[in-house]
mmCIF file of C-alpha atoms in Angstrom:
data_model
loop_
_atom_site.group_PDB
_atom_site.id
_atom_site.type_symbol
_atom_site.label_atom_id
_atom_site.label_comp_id
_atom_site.label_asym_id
_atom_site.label_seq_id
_atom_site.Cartn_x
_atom_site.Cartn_y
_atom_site.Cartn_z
ATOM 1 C CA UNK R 1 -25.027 11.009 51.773
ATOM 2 C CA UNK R 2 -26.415 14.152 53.624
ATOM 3 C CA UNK R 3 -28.607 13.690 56.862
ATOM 4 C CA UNK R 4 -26.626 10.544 57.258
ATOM 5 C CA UNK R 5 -24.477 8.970 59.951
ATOM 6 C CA UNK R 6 -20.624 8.862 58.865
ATOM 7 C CA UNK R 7 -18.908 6.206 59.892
ATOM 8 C CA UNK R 8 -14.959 5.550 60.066
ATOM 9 C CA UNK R 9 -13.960 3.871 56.535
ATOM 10 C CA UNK R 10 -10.533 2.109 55.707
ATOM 11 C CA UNK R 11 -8.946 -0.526 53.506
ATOM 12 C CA UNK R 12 -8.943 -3.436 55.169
ATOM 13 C CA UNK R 13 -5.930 -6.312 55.282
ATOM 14 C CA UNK R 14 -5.189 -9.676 56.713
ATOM 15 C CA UNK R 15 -5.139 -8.372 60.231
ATOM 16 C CA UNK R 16 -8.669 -7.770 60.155
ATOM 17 C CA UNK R 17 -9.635 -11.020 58.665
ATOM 18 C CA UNK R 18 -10.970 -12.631 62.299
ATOM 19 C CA UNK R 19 -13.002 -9.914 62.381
ATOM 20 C CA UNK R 20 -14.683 -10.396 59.411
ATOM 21 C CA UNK R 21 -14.909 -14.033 59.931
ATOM 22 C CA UNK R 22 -17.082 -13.299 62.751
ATOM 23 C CA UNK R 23 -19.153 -10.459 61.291
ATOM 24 C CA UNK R 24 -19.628 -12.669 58.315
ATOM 25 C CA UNK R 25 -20.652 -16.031 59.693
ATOM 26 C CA UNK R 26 -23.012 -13.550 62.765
ATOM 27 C CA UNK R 27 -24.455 -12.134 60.016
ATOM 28 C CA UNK R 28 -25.561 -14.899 57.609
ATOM 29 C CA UNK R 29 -26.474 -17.238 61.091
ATOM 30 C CA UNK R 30 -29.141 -13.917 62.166
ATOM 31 C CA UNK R 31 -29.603 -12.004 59.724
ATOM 32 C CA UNK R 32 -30.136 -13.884 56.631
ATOM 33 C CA UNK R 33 -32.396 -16.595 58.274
ATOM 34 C CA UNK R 34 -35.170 -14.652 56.993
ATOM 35 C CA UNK R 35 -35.225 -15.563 53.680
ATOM 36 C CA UNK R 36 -33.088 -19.287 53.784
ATOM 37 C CA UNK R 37 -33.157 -22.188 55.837
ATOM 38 C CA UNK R 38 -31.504 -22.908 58.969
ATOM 39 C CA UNK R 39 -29.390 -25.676 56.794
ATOM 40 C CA UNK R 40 -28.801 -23.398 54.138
ATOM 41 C CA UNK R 41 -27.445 -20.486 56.774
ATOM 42 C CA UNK R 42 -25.523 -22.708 58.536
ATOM 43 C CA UNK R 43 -23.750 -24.263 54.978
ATOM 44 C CA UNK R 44 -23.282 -20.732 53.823
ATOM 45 C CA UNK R 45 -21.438 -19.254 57.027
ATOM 46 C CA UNK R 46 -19.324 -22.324 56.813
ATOM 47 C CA UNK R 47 -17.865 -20.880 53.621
ATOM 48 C CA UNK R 48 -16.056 -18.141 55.911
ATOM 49 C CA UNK R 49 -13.693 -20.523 58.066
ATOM 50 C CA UNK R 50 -11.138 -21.281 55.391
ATOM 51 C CA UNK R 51 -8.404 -18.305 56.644
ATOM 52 C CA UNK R 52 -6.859 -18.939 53.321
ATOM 53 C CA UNK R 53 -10.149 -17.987 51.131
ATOM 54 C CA UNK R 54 -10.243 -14.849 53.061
ATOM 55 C CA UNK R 55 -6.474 -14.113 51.894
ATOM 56 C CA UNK R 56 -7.343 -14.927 48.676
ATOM 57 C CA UNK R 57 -10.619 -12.797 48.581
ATOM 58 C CA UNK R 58 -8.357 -9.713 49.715
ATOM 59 C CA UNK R 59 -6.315 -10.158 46.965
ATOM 60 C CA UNK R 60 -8.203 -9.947 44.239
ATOM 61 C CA UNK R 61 -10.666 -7.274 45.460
ATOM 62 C CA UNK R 62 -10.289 -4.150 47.448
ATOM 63 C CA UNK R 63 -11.844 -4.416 50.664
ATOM 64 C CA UNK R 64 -13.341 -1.122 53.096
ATOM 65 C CA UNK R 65 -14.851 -2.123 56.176
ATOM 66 C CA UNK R 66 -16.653 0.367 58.730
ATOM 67 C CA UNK R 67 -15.607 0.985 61.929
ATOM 68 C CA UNK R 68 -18.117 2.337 65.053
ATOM 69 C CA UNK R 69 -16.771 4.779 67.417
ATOM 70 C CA UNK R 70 -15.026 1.829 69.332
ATOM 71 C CA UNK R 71 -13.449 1.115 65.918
ATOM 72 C CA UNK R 72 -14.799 -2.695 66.167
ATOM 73 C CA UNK R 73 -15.480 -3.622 62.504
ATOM 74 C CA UNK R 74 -19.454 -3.037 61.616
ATOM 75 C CA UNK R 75 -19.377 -3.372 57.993
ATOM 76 C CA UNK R 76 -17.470 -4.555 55.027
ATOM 77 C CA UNK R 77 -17.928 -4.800 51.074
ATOM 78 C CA UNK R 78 -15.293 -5.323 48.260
ATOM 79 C CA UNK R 79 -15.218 -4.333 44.416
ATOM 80 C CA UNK R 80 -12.721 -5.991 42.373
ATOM 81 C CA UNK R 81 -10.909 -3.773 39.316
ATOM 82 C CA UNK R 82 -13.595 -4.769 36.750
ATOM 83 C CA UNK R 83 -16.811 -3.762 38.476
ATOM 84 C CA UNK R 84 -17.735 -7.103 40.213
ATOM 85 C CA UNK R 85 -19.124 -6.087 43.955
ATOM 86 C CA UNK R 86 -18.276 -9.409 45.713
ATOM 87 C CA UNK R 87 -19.522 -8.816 49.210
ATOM 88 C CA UNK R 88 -21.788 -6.629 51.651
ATOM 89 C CA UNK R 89 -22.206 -7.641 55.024
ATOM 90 C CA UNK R 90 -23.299 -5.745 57.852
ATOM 91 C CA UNK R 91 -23.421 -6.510 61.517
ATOM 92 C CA UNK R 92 -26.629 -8.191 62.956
ATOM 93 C CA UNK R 93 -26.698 -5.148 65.855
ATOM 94 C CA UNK R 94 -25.983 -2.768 62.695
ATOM 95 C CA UNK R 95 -28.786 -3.624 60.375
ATOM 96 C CA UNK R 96 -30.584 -0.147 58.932
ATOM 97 C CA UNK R 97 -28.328 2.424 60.243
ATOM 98 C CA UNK R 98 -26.769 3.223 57.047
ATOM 99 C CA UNK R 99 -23.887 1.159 57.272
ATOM 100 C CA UNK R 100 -24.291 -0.717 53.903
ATOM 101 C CA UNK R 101 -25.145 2.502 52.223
ATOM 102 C CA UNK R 102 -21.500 4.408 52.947
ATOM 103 C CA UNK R 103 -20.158 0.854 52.171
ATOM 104 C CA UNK R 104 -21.599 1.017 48.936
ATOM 105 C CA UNK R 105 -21.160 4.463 47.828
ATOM 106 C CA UNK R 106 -17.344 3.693 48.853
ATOM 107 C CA UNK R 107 -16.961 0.861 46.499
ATOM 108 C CA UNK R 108 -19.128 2.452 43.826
ATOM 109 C CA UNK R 109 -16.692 4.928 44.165
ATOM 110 C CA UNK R 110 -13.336 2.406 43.417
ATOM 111 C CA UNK R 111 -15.547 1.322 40.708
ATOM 112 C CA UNK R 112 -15.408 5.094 38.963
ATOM 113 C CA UNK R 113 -11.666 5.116 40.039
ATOM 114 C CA UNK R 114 -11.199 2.165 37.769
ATOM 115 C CA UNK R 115 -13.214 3.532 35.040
ATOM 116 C CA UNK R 116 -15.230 1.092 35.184
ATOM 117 C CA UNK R 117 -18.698 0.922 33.493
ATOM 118 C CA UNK R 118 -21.144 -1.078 35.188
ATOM 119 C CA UNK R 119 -20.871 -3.068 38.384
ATOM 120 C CA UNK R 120 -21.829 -6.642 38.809
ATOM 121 C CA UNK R 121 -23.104 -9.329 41.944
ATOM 122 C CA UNK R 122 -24.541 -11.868 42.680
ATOM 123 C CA UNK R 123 -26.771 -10.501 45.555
ATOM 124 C CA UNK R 124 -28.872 -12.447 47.932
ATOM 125 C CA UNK R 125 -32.150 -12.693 48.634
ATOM 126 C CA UNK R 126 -31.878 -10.616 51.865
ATOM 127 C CA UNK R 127 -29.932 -8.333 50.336
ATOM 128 C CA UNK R 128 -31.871 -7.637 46.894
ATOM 129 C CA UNK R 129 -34.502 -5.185 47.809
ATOM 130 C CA UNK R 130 -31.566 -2.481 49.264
ATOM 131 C CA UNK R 131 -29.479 -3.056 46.208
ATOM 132 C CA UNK R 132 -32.773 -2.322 43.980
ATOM 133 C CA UNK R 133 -33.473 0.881 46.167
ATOM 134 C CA UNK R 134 -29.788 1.667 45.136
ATOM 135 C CA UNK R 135 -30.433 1.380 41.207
ATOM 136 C CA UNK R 136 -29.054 -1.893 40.817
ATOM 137 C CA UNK R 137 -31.754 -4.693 38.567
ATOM 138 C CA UNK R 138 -31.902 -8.082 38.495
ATOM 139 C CA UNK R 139 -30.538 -10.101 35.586
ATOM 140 C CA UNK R 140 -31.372 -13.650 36.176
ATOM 141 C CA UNK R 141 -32.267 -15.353 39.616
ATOM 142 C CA UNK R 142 -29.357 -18.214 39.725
ATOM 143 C CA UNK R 143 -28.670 -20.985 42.217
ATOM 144 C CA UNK R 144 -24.982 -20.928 43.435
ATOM 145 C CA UNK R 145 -22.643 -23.068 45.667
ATOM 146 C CA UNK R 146 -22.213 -22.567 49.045
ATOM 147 C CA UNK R 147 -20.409 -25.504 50.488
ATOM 148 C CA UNK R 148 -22.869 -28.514 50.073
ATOM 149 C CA UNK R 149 -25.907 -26.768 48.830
ATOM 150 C CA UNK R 150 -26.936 -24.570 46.423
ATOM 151 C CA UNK R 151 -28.618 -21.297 47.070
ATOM 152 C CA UNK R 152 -30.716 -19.429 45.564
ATOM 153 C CA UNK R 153 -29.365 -15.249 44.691
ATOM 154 C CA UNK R 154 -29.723 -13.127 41.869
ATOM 155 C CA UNK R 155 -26.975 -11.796 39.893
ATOM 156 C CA UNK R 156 -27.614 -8.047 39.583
ATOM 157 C CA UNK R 157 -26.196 -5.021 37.684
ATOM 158 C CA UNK R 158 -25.889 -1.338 38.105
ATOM 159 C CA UNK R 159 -24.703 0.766 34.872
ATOM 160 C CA UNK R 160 -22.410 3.646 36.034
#
């Protein structure tokens, strides 16, 4: 992580859960328009509204966002205990400033912490090239739910 801009990492908890809302559903709606639909963006940012999920999601995986020098959220990703990555989302103003590389190496990092062995996601089709630059392969390309419609990611792997 040398030559590379550090940015402010925590744990993050309920109280910063309308702030990923809106990171997440920003994100998806201008970012990931690239490579889906205008439906299919606008089914899978729906999936962030339900304040429950988001409780839910915190529960069962550990959670680090990044923070800018304002300390407004730019960045979050989650690893569960097992290995299973389950998100990586980085602001639409944010996009290839290293942000979703600290993310990772912090999560790959819980990952050794839990002794765990390889890490798992389901990655999508934005995202795929960075996580292959990061060592990670493709196992299968898969369609998965979103709300209404299915979309097409690829569930990926990274041996540790």
């Amino acid at each position: 992580m040398d030559k590379q801009i550090k940015y402010k990492i925590r744990p993050l908890e309920e109280k910063d859960i309308h702030d990923m809302q809106n990171l997440f559903h920003s994100t998806v709606l201008n970012i990931n328009i690239k490579d889906y639909t205008k439906e299919e963006v606008e089914d899978w940012a729906s999936c962030g509204d339900d304040i429950e999920h988001w409780k839910e999601l915190l529960y069962y995986n550990l959670y680090v966002g990044a923070f800018d020098e304002h300390n407004r959220l730019i960045g979050f990703s989650s690893m569960n205990k097992n290995g299973y990555l389950h998100s990586m989302f980085v602001h639409k103003d944010w996009q290839g400033k290293g942000v979703a590389t600290q993310l990772l190496f912090e999560v790959e990092k819980i990952a050794k912490q839990h002794k765990v062995k390889e890490i798992t996601s389901e990655v999508s089709k934005t995202a795929r090239l960075f996580f292959e630059h990061k060592g990670y392969v493709v196992e299968c390309e898969q369609k998965q739910h979103a709300n209404r419609l299915k979309l097409t990611n690829y569930k990926m792997k990274k041996v540790l």
